[in-house]
């Protein structure tokens, strides 16, 4: 406000927002950042009047940002771990109430929608994420950083019934080209492959999610043979490798003995 030193009492001071209009005896309160011009009129106790103005400058205030994962506040060294394909939604607020946005330092690995982080593929190093606000009339722009990394998701191979059981099976010879099948699938996006541990018992192939086992041989005499069939899904940028085994037994066909009634002998007294 204005202070009159001479005369020291009996003076009237009025303030206005424009020159020539002075409607308040209360000094103006400055609430907005930037330059503000205050106009005043002083009428002294001896009848003199003086008008003038002065300019006040108020700096914009800072507006700190807080980012949290659950209840944990993140710092510049904090790491948000994402496991493909699961997303995480953070909270991000500013002390002044300005809207906060989050951006990714590398969208090839982590993308952001609103405050939700989505993994794209596994990271070899941490990605810098930035939470920011734009400047407003009374507050400066602000930013805060944290880190994010992406781990591969887990992979599982599953079997289902075909002509063979989806748990384990026995393949009995029934002529040239004896085969049996079961289904194979996996979570994830790896390429499936199949292998037989004993190709003297059976060979295997895989096409469109169906494993086909082809009978090759069994044990000597009436013995059976067995092979462990392994179905594998390869590692990708999103998923770990995984595999599952299937036990297949190979057996020979049963022999059938037929006796002819056209000849033979009978021993007395039968």
PDB file of C-alpha atoms in Angstrom:
ATOM      1  CA  UNK A   1       0.000   0.000   0.000  1.00  0.00           C
ATOM      2  CA  UNK A   2       0.857   3.741   0.024  1.00  0.00           C
ATOM      3  CA  UNK A   3       2.311   5.486   3.096  1.00  0.00           C
ATOM      4  CA  UNK A   4       2.172   9.276   3.491  1.00  0.00           C
ATOM      5  CA  UNK A   5       4.920  10.705   5.676  1.00  0.00           C
ATOM      6  CA  UNK A   6       3.965  14.413   5.525  1.00  0.00           C
ATOM      7  CA  UNK A   7       1.446  15.190   6.775  1.00  0.00           C
ATOM      8  CA  UNK A   8       1.541  12.047   8.861  1.00  0.00           C
ATOM      9  CA  UNK A   9      -2.150  11.864   9.738  1.00  0.00           C
ATOM     10  CA  UNK A  10      -5.572  12.747   8.470  1.00  0.00           C
ATOM     11  CA  UNK A  11      -4.811  11.586   4.940  1.00  0.00           C
ATOM     12  CA  UNK A  12      -7.123   9.573   2.697  1.00  0.00           C
ATOM     13  CA  UNK A  13      -5.692   6.966   0.350  1.00  0.00           C
ATOM     14  CA  UNK A  14      -7.813   5.263  -2.257  1.00  0.00           C
ATOM     15  CA  UNK A  15      -6.903   2.521  -4.759  1.00  0.00           C
ATOM     16  CA  UNK A  16      -8.198   1.538  -8.177  1.00  0.00           C
ATOM     17  CA  UNK A  17      -7.641  -0.912 -10.972  1.00  0.00           C
ATOM     18  CA  UNK A  18      -7.691   1.756 -13.690  1.00  0.00           C
ATOM     19  CA  UNK A  19      -6.387   5.305 -13.789  1.00  0.00           C
ATOM     20  CA  UNK A  20      -8.926   7.879 -12.657  1.00  0.00           C
ATOM     21  CA  UNK A  21     -11.138   5.493 -10.708  1.00  0.00           C
ATOM     22  CA  UNK A  22     -10.330   5.017  -7.046  1.00  0.00           C
ATOM     23  CA  UNK A  23     -13.042   3.162  -5.225  1.00  0.00           C
ATOM     24  CA  UNK A  24     -11.332   1.321  -2.376  1.00  0.00           C
ATOM     25  CA  UNK A  25      -9.476   2.461   0.705  1.00  0.00           C
ATOM     26  CA  UNK A  26      -8.082  -1.060   1.158  1.00  0.00           C
ATOM     27  CA  UNK A  27      -4.700  -1.775  -0.462  1.00  0.00           C
ATOM     28  CA  UNK A  28      -5.075  -4.140  -3.368  1.00  0.00           C
ATOM     29  CA  UNK A  29      -4.265  -7.815  -2.801  1.00  0.00           C
ATOM     30  CA  UNK A  30      -2.224  -9.339  -5.614  1.00  0.00           C
ATOM     31  CA  UNK A  31      -3.249 -12.960  -6.321  1.00  0.00           C
ATOM     32  CA  UNK A  32      -1.978 -13.578  -9.847  1.00  0.00           C
ATOM     33  CA  UNK A  33       1.581 -13.996 -11.061  1.00  0.00           C
ATOM     34  CA  UNK A  34       3.051 -11.448 -13.433  1.00  0.00           C
ATOM     35  CA  UNK A  35       2.874  -7.640 -13.572  1.00  0.00           C
ATOM     36  CA  UNK A  36      -0.040  -5.883 -11.872  1.00  0.00           C
ATOM     37  CA  UNK A  37      -0.481  -2.089 -11.962  1.00  0.00           C
ATOM     38  CA  UNK A  38      -2.073  -0.474  -8.921  1.00  0.00           C
ATOM     39  CA  UNK A  39      -3.500   3.051  -9.225  1.00  0.00           C
ATOM     40  CA  UNK A  40      -3.829   5.309  -6.201  1.00  0.00           C
ATOM     41  CA  UNK A  41      -5.121   8.706  -5.108  1.00  0.00           C
ATOM     42  CA  UNK A  42      -3.878  10.466  -1.988  1.00  0.00           C
ATOM     43  CA  UNK A  43      -5.820  13.368  -0.452  1.00  0.00           C
ATOM     44  CA  UNK A  44      -3.840  14.915   2.383  1.00  0.00           C
ATOM     45  CA  UNK A  45      -5.259  16.509   5.486  1.00  0.00           C
ATOM     46  CA  UNK A  46      -4.305  19.951   4.138  1.00  0.00           C
ATOM     47  CA  UNK A  47      -6.364  19.409   0.981  1.00  0.00           C
ATOM     48  CA  UNK A  48      -3.704  18.389  -1.534  1.00  0.00           C
ATOM     49  CA  UNK A  49      -4.432  15.527  -3.958  1.00  0.00           C
ATOM     50  CA  UNK A  50      -1.872  13.349  -5.709  1.00  0.00           C
ATOM     51  CA  UNK A  51      -2.458  10.420  -8.039  1.00  0.00           C
ATOM     52  CA  UNK A  52      -0.058   7.845  -9.350  1.00  0.00           C
ATOM     53  CA  UNK A  53       0.550   4.167  -9.908  1.00  0.00           C
ATOM     54  CA  UNK A  54       3.031   1.445  -9.121  1.00  0.00           C
ATOM     55  CA  UNK A  55       3.648  -1.990 -10.657  1.00  0.00           C
ATOM     56  CA  UNK A  56       3.935  -5.183  -8.654  1.00  0.00           C
ATOM     57  CA  UNK A  57       5.537  -8.314 -10.000  1.00  0.00           C
ATOM     58  CA  UNK A  58       4.759 -11.757  -8.587  1.00  0.00           C
ATOM     59  CA  UNK A  59       6.747 -14.840  -9.624  1.00  0.00           C
ATOM     60  CA  UNK A  60       4.905 -18.017 -10.614  1.00  0.00           C
ATOM     61  CA  UNK A  61       4.952 -20.655  -7.929  1.00  0.00           C
ATOM     62  CA  UNK A  62       6.485 -24.082  -8.372  1.00  0.00           C
ATOM     63  CA  UNK A  63       4.165 -27.067  -8.615  1.00  0.00           C
ATOM     64  CA  UNK A  64       5.807 -30.335  -7.454  1.00  0.00           C
ATOM     65  CA  UNK A  65       4.586 -33.622  -8.950  1.00  0.00           C
ATOM     66  CA  UNK A  66       3.990 -36.832  -7.029  1.00  0.00           C
ATOM     67  CA  UNK A  67       3.860 -40.193  -8.834  1.00  0.00           C
ATOM     68  CA  UNK A  68       2.852 -43.351  -6.978  1.00  0.00           C
ATOM     69  CA  UNK A  69       2.721 -47.048  -7.728  1.00  0.00           C
ATOM     70  CA  UNK A  70       0.044 -48.149  -5.313  1.00  0.00           C
ATOM     71  CA  UNK A  71       0.970 -46.427  -2.047  1.00  0.00           C
ATOM     72  CA  UNK A  72       4.679 -46.165  -2.896  1.00  0.00           C
ATOM     73  CA  UNK A  73       5.929 -42.768  -4.009  1.00  0.00           C
ATOM     74  CA  UNK A  74       8.340 -42.986  -6.941  1.00  0.00           C
ATOM     75  CA  UNK A  75      11.645 -41.146  -7.229  1.00  0.00           C
ATOM     76  CA  UNK A  76      14.002 -40.707 -10.164  1.00  0.00           C
ATOM     77  CA  UNK A  77      15.699 -44.007  -9.282  1.00  0.00           C
ATOM     78  CA  UNK A  78      12.501 -45.999  -8.687  1.00  0.00           C
ATOM     79  CA  UNK A  79      11.795 -48.805 -11.161  1.00  0.00           C
ATOM     80  CA  UNK A  80       8.278 -49.869 -12.155  1.00  0.00           C
ATOM     81  CA  UNK A  81       8.485 -53.500 -13.259  1.00  0.00           C
ATOM     82  CA  UNK A  82       6.059 -54.686 -15.929  1.00  0.00           C
ATOM     83  CA  UNK A  83       5.616 -58.348 -16.828  1.00  0.00           C
ATOM     84  CA  UNK A  84       4.219 -58.896 -20.306  1.00  0.00           C
ATOM     85  CA  UNK A  85       1.320 -58.554 -21.059  1.00  0.00           C
ATOM     86  CA  UNK A  86       0.089 -57.080 -17.726  1.00  0.00           C
ATOM     87  CA  UNK A  87      -0.397 -53.310 -17.526  1.00  0.00           C
ATOM     88  CA  UNK A  88       0.034 -51.062 -14.479  1.00  0.00           C
ATOM     89  CA  UNK A  89      -1.889 -47.909 -13.668  1.00  0.00           C
ATOM     90  CA  UNK A  90      -0.113 -45.251 -11.604  1.00  0.00           C
ATOM     91  CA  UNK A  91      -1.388 -42.179  -9.799  1.00  0.00           C
ATOM     92  CA  UNK A  92       0.193 -38.826 -10.667  1.00  0.00           C
ATOM     93  CA  UNK A  93      -0.836 -35.536  -9.077  1.00  0.00           C
ATOM     94  CA  UNK A  94       0.529 -32.010  -8.777  1.00  0.00           C
ATOM     95  CA  UNK A  95       0.476 -29.882  -5.633  1.00  0.00           C
ATOM     96  CA  UNK A  96      -1.238 -27.037  -7.508  1.00  0.00           C
ATOM     97  CA  UNK A  97      -3.922 -29.215  -9.070  1.00  0.00           C
ATOM     98  CA  UNK A  98      -2.654 -28.899 -12.642  1.00  0.00           C
ATOM     99  CA  UNK A  99      -3.190 -31.980 -14.800  1.00  0.00           C
ATOM    100  CA  UNK A 100      -0.285 -34.434 -14.975  1.00  0.00           C
ATOM    101  CA  UNK A 101       0.599 -36.471 -18.059  1.00  0.00           C
ATOM    102  CA  UNK A 102       3.049 -39.368 -18.303  1.00  0.00           C
ATOM    103  CA  UNK A 103       5.219 -40.072 -21.347  1.00  0.00           C
ATOM    104  CA  UNK A 104       7.562 -42.920 -22.282  1.00  0.00           C
ATOM    105  CA  UNK A 105      11.206 -42.461 -23.139  1.00  0.00           C
ATOM    106  CA  UNK A 106      10.938 -45.336 -25.631  1.00  0.00           C
ATOM    107  CA  UNK A 107       7.554 -46.469 -26.910  1.00  0.00           C
ATOM    108  CA  UNK A 108       9.113 -49.506 -28.566  1.00  0.00           C
ATOM    109  CA  UNK A 109       9.246 -51.000 -25.062  1.00  0.00           C
ATOM    110  CA  UNK A 110       6.639 -49.191 -22.933  1.00  0.00           C
ATOM    111  CA  UNK A 111       3.597 -47.230 -24.088  1.00  0.00           C
ATOM    112  CA  UNK A 112       1.370 -44.979 -21.988  1.00  0.00           C
ATOM    113  CA  UNK A 113      -2.343 -44.288 -22.161  1.00  0.00           C
ATOM    114  CA  UNK A 114      -3.400 -41.775 -19.540  1.00  0.00           C
ATOM    115  CA  UNK A 115      -1.552 -43.043 -16.492  1.00  0.00           C
ATOM    116  CA  UNK A 116      -1.547 -46.713 -17.545  1.00  0.00           C
ATOM    117  CA  UNK A 117       1.773 -48.266 -18.594  1.00  0.00           C
ATOM    118  CA  UNK A 118       1.676 -51.116 -21.123  1.00  0.00           C
ATOM    119  CA  UNK A 119       4.623 -53.428 -21.880  1.00  0.00           C
ATOM    120  CA  UNK A 120       5.577 -53.977 -25.523  1.00  0.00           C
ATOM    121  CA  UNK A 121       8.661 -56.179 -25.273  1.00  0.00           C
ATOM    122  CA  UNK A 122      11.443 -57.079 -22.870  1.00  0.00           C
ATOM    123  CA  UNK A 123      13.938 -54.329 -22.032  1.00  0.00           C
ATOM    124  CA  UNK A 124      17.706 -54.720 -21.833  1.00  0.00           C
ATOM    125  CA  UNK A 125      17.957 -51.511 -19.777  1.00  0.00           C
ATOM    126  CA  UNK A 126      15.568 -49.309 -17.836  1.00  0.00           C
ATOM    127  CA  UNK A 127      13.351 -46.836 -19.711  1.00  0.00           C
ATOM    128  CA  UNK A 128      13.048 -43.275 -18.389  1.00  0.00           C
ATOM    129  CA  UNK A 129       9.444 -42.223 -17.886  1.00  0.00           C
ATOM    130  CA  UNK A 130       8.460 -38.564 -17.410  1.00  0.00           C
ATOM    131  CA  UNK A 131       5.479 -37.128 -15.552  1.00  0.00           C
ATOM    132  CA  UNK A 132       4.893 -33.471 -16.413  1.00  0.00           C
ATOM    133  CA  UNK A 133       2.556 -30.498 -16.163  1.00  0.00           C
ATOM    134  CA  UNK A 134       2.384 -27.459 -18.423  1.00  0.00           C
ATOM    135  CA  UNK A 135       2.726 -23.932 -17.066  1.00  0.00           C
ATOM    136  CA  UNK A 136      -0.451 -22.122 -16.025  1.00  0.00           C
ATOM    137  CA  UNK A 137      -1.175 -18.509 -15.139  1.00  0.00           C
ATOM    138  CA  UNK A 138       0.249 -18.810 -11.645  1.00  0.00           C
ATOM    139  CA  UNK A 139       2.378 -21.954 -11.688  1.00  0.00           C
ATOM    140  CA  UNK A 140       5.551 -23.008 -13.493  1.00  0.00           C
ATOM    141  CA  UNK A 141       5.735 -26.122 -15.612  1.00  0.00           C
ATOM    142  CA  UNK A 142       7.034 -29.134 -13.684  1.00  0.00           C
ATOM    143  CA  UNK A 143       8.327 -32.622 -14.346  1.00  0.00           C
ATOM    144  CA  UNK A 144       9.422 -35.713 -12.472  1.00  0.00           C
ATOM    145  CA  UNK A 145      11.050 -38.890 -13.757  1.00  0.00           C
ATOM    146  CA  UNK A 146      11.034 -42.548 -12.811  1.00  0.00           C
ATOM    147  CA  UNK A 147      12.166 -45.752 -14.503  1.00  0.00           C
ATOM    148  CA  UNK A 148      10.353 -48.717 -16.041  1.00  0.00           C
ATOM    149  CA  UNK A 149      11.458 -52.131 -17.218  1.00  0.00           C
ATOM    150  CA  UNK A 150       9.687 -55.021 -18.945  1.00  0.00           C
ATOM    151  CA  UNK A 151      10.132 -58.698 -18.091  1.00  0.00           C
ATOM    152  CA  UNK A 152       9.036 -61.556 -20.310  1.00  0.00           C
ATOM    153  CA  UNK A 153       5.758 -63.218 -19.447  1.00  0.00           C
ATOM    154  CA  UNK A 154       5.462 -66.868 -18.473  1.00  0.00           C
ATOM    155  CA  UNK A 155       4.640 -69.545 -21.027  1.00  0.00           C
ATOM    156  CA  UNK A 156       2.796 -72.833 -20.576  1.00  0.00           C
ATOM    157  CA  UNK A 157       2.422 -75.775 -22.986  1.00  0.00           C
ATOM    158  CA  UNK A 158      -0.802 -77.801 -22.746  1.00  0.00           C
ATOM    159  CA  UNK A 159      -1.907 -81.076 -24.309  1.00  0.00           C
ATOM    160  CA  UNK A 160      -5.389 -82.224 -25.347  1.00  0.00           C
ATOM    161  CA  UNK A 161      -6.926 -85.481 -26.511  1.00  0.00           C
ATOM    162  CA  UNK A 162      -6.629 -86.636 -30.076  1.00  0.00           C
ATOM    163  CA  UNK A 163      -6.597 -90.265 -31.157  1.00  0.00           C
ATOM    164  CA  UNK A 164      -4.234 -90.567 -28.195  1.00  0.00           C
ATOM    165  CA  UNK A 165      -4.965 -89.336 -24.679  1.00  0.00           C
ATOM    166  CA  UNK A 166      -3.726 -85.863 -23.837  1.00  0.00           C
ATOM    167  CA  UNK A 167      -1.862 -87.176 -20.763  1.00  0.00           C
ATOM    168  CA  UNK A 168       0.068 -90.195 -22.083  1.00  0.00           C
ATOM    169  CA  UNK A 169      -0.624 -92.860 -24.641  1.00  0.00           C
ATOM    170  CA  UNK A 170       0.103 -96.240 -26.167  1.00  0.00           C
ATOM    171  CA  UNK A 171       0.485 -96.646 -29.908  1.00  0.00           C
ATOM    172  CA  UNK A 172      -0.104-100.217 -31.080  1.00  0.00           C
ATOM    173  CA  UNK A 173       1.040-101.335 -34.506  1.00  0.00           C
ATOM    174  CA  UNK A 174      -1.854-101.820 -36.906  1.00  0.00           C
ATOM    175  CA  UNK A 175      -0.081-101.908 -40.203  1.00  0.00           C
ATOM    176  CA  UNK A 176       2.307 -99.790 -42.203  1.00  0.00           C
ATOM    177  CA  UNK A 177       2.018 -96.103 -41.338  1.00  0.00           C
ATOM    178  CA  UNK A 178       0.518 -96.542 -37.860  1.00  0.00           C
ATOM    179  CA  UNK A 179       0.030 -93.100 -36.315  1.00  0.00           C
ATOM    180  CA  UNK A 180      -1.554 -91.440 -33.303  1.00  0.00           C
ATOM    181  CA  UNK A 181      -2.251 -87.806 -32.519  1.00  0.00           C
ATOM    182  CA  UNK A 182      -2.780 -85.425 -29.607  1.00  0.00           C
ATOM    183  CA  UNK A 183      -3.243 -81.662 -29.446  1.00  0.00           C
ATOM    184  CA  UNK A 184      -0.569 -79.178 -28.303  1.00  0.00           C
ATOM    185  CA  UNK A 185      -1.004 -75.486 -27.533  1.00  0.00           C
ATOM    186  CA  UNK A 186       0.823 -72.787 -25.583  1.00  0.00           C
ATOM    187  CA  UNK A 187       0.259 -69.466 -23.948  1.00  0.00           C
ATOM    188  CA  UNK A 188       2.445 -66.766 -25.450  1.00  0.00           C
ATOM    189  CA  UNK A 189       3.641 -66.276 -28.997  1.00  0.00           C
ATOM    190  CA  UNK A 190       6.621 -68.586 -29.364  1.00  0.00           C
ATOM    191  CA  UNK A 191       6.994 -71.060 -32.220  1.00  0.00           C
ATOM    192  CA  UNK A 192       6.124 -74.625 -31.228  1.00  0.00           C
ATOM    193  CA  UNK A 193       8.484 -77.493 -32.019  1.00  0.00           C
ATOM    194  CA  UNK A 194       8.434 -81.196 -31.167  1.00  0.00           C
ATOM    195  CA  UNK A 195      11.082 -83.886 -30.659  1.00  0.00           C
ATOM    196  CA  UNK A 196      11.149 -87.609 -29.848  1.00  0.00           C
ATOM    197  CA  UNK A 197      13.786 -88.963 -27.462  1.00  0.00           C
ATOM    198  CA  UNK A 198      13.675 -92.445 -29.070  1.00  0.00           C
ATOM    199  CA  UNK A 199      13.090 -92.450 -32.803  1.00  0.00           C
ATOM    200  CA  UNK A 200      13.463 -96.232 -32.836  1.00  0.00           C
ATOM    201  CA  UNK A 201      10.084 -96.260 -31.090  1.00  0.00           C
ATOM    202  CA  UNK A 202       8.308 -93.383 -32.836  1.00  0.00           C
ATOM    203  CA  UNK A 203       8.994 -90.302 -34.872  1.00  0.00           C
ATOM    204  CA  UNK A 204       6.959 -87.135 -34.351  1.00  0.00           C
ATOM    205  CA  UNK A 205       5.801 -84.103 -36.297  1.00  0.00           C
ATOM    206  CA  UNK A 206       3.754 -81.013 -35.452  1.00  0.00           C
ATOM    207  CA  UNK A 207       1.318 -79.132 -37.666  1.00  0.00           C
ATOM    208  CA  UNK A 208      -1.410 -76.629 -36.768  1.00  0.00           C
ATOM    209  CA  UNK A 209      -1.373 -77.601 -33.101  1.00  0.00           C
ATOM    210  CA  UNK A 210      -1.529 -81.367 -33.705  1.00  0.00           C
ATOM    211  CA  UNK A 211       1.336 -83.707 -32.758  1.00  0.00           C
ATOM    212  CA  UNK A 212       1.483 -86.821 -34.928  1.00  0.00           C
ATOM    213  CA  UNK A 213       3.459 -89.834 -33.680  1.00  0.00           C
ATOM    214  CA  UNK A 214       4.398 -92.504 -36.232  1.00  0.00           C
ATOM    215  CA  UNK A 215       5.069 -96.046 -34.976  1.00  0.00           C
ATOM    216  CA  UNK A 216       8.605 -97.264 -35.780  1.00  0.00           C
ATOM    217  CA  UNK A 217       9.208-100.189 -33.504  1.00  0.00           C
ATOM    218  CA  UNK A 218       8.735-101.842 -30.124  1.00  0.00           C
ATOM    219  CA  UNK A 219      10.903-104.032 -27.890  1.00  0.00           C
ATOM    220  CA  UNK A 220      12.084-107.550 -28.653  1.00  0.00           C
ATOM    221  CA  UNK A 221       9.601-110.330 -28.255  1.00  0.00           C
ATOM    222  CA  UNK A 222       6.426-109.064 -26.635  1.00  0.00           C
ATOM    223  CA  UNK A 223       8.157-106.110 -24.991  1.00  0.00           C
ATOM    224  CA  UNK A 224       7.056-102.543 -25.586  1.00  0.00           C
ATOM    225  CA  UNK A 225       9.216 -99.497 -26.203  1.00  0.00           C
ATOM    226  CA  UNK A 226       8.743 -95.921 -25.107  1.00  0.00           C
ATOM    227  CA  UNK A 227       9.778 -92.431 -26.102  1.00  0.00           C
ATOM    228  CA  UNK A 228       9.521 -89.054 -24.415  1.00  0.00           C
ATOM    229  CA  UNK A 229       7.947 -86.505 -26.711  1.00  0.00           C
ATOM    230  CA  UNK A 230       8.914 -82.925 -25.870  1.00  0.00           C
ATOM    231  CA  UNK A 231       6.856 -80.005 -27.174  1.00  0.00           C
ATOM    232  CA  UNK A 232       8.673 -76.679 -26.824  1.00  0.00           C
ATOM    233  CA  UNK A 233       7.782 -73.018 -27.347  1.00  0.00           C
ATOM    234  CA  UNK A 234      10.703 -70.745 -28.156  1.00  0.00           C
ATOM    235  CA  UNK A 235      11.606 -67.537 -26.326  1.00  0.00           C
ATOM    236  CA  UNK A 236      10.383 -64.276 -27.846  1.00  0.00           C
ATOM    237  CA  UNK A 237      10.579 -60.570 -27.019  1.00  0.00           C
ATOM    238  CA  UNK A 238       7.402 -61.004 -24.967  1.00  0.00           C
ATOM    239  CA  UNK A 239       7.479 -64.529 -23.495  1.00  0.00           C
ATOM    240  CA  UNK A 240       9.932 -66.944 -21.919  1.00  0.00           C
ATOM    241  CA  UNK A 241      10.571 -70.334 -23.492  1.00  0.00           C
ATOM    242  CA  UNK A 242       8.627 -73.293 -22.099  1.00  0.00           C
ATOM    243  CA  UNK A 243       8.125 -77.009 -22.757  1.00  0.00           C
ATOM    244  CA  UNK A 244       6.168 -80.048 -21.699  1.00  0.00           C
ATOM    245  CA  UNK A 245       6.814 -83.786 -22.081  1.00  0.00           C
ATOM    246  CA  UNK A 246       4.538 -86.619 -23.116  1.00  0.00           C
ATOM    247  CA  UNK A 247       5.257 -90.311 -22.598  1.00  0.00           C
ATOM    248  CA  UNK A 248       4.359 -92.558 -25.534  1.00  0.00           C
ATOM    249  CA  UNK A 249       4.544 -96.352 -25.392  1.00  0.00           C
ATOM    250  CA  UNK A 250       4.781 -98.366 -28.605  1.00  0.00           C
ATOM    251  CA  UNK A 251       3.505-101.935 -28.720  1.00  0.00           C
ATOM    252  CA  UNK A 252       3.349-104.696 -31.251  1.00  0.00           C
ATOM    253  CA  UNK A 253       0.054-106.011 -32.597  1.00  0.00           C
ATOM    254  CA  UNK A 254      -1.244-109.176 -30.960  1.00  0.00           C
ATOM    255  CA  UNK A 255      -0.749-112.395 -32.979  1.00  0.00           C
ATOM    256  CA  UNK A 256      -3.874-114.401 -33.783  1.00  0.00           C
ATOM    257  CA  UNK A 257      -3.591-118.199 -34.045  1.00  0.00           C
ATOM    258  CA  UNK A 258      -6.352-119.952 -36.014  1.00  0.00           C
ATOM    259  CA  UNK A 259      -6.712-123.760 -36.022  1.00  0.00           C
ATOM    260  CA  UNK A 260      -8.278-125.502 -39.014  1.00  0.00           C
ATOM    261  CA  UNK A 261     -11.029-128.081 -38.476  1.00  0.00           C
ATOM    262  CA  UNK A 262     -10.171-129.850 -41.756  1.00  0.00           C
ATOM    263  CA  UNK A 263      -7.500-132.097 -40.252  1.00  0.00           C
ATOM    264  CA  UNK A 264      -6.274-133.276 -36.877  1.00  0.00           C
ATOM    265  CA  UNK A 265      -6.333-136.256 -34.543  1.00  0.00           C
ATOM    266  CA  UNK A 266      -8.334-137.428 -31.570  1.00  0.00           C
ATOM    267  CA  UNK A 267      -6.799-139.558 -28.820  1.00  0.00           C
ATOM    268  CA  UNK A 268      -8.975-142.221 -27.127  1.00  0.00           C
ATOM    269  CA  UNK A 269     -11.086-142.012 -25.119  1.00  0.00           C
ATOM    270  CA  UNK A 270     -11.906-138.412 -26.104  1.00  0.00           C
TER     271      UNK A 270
END
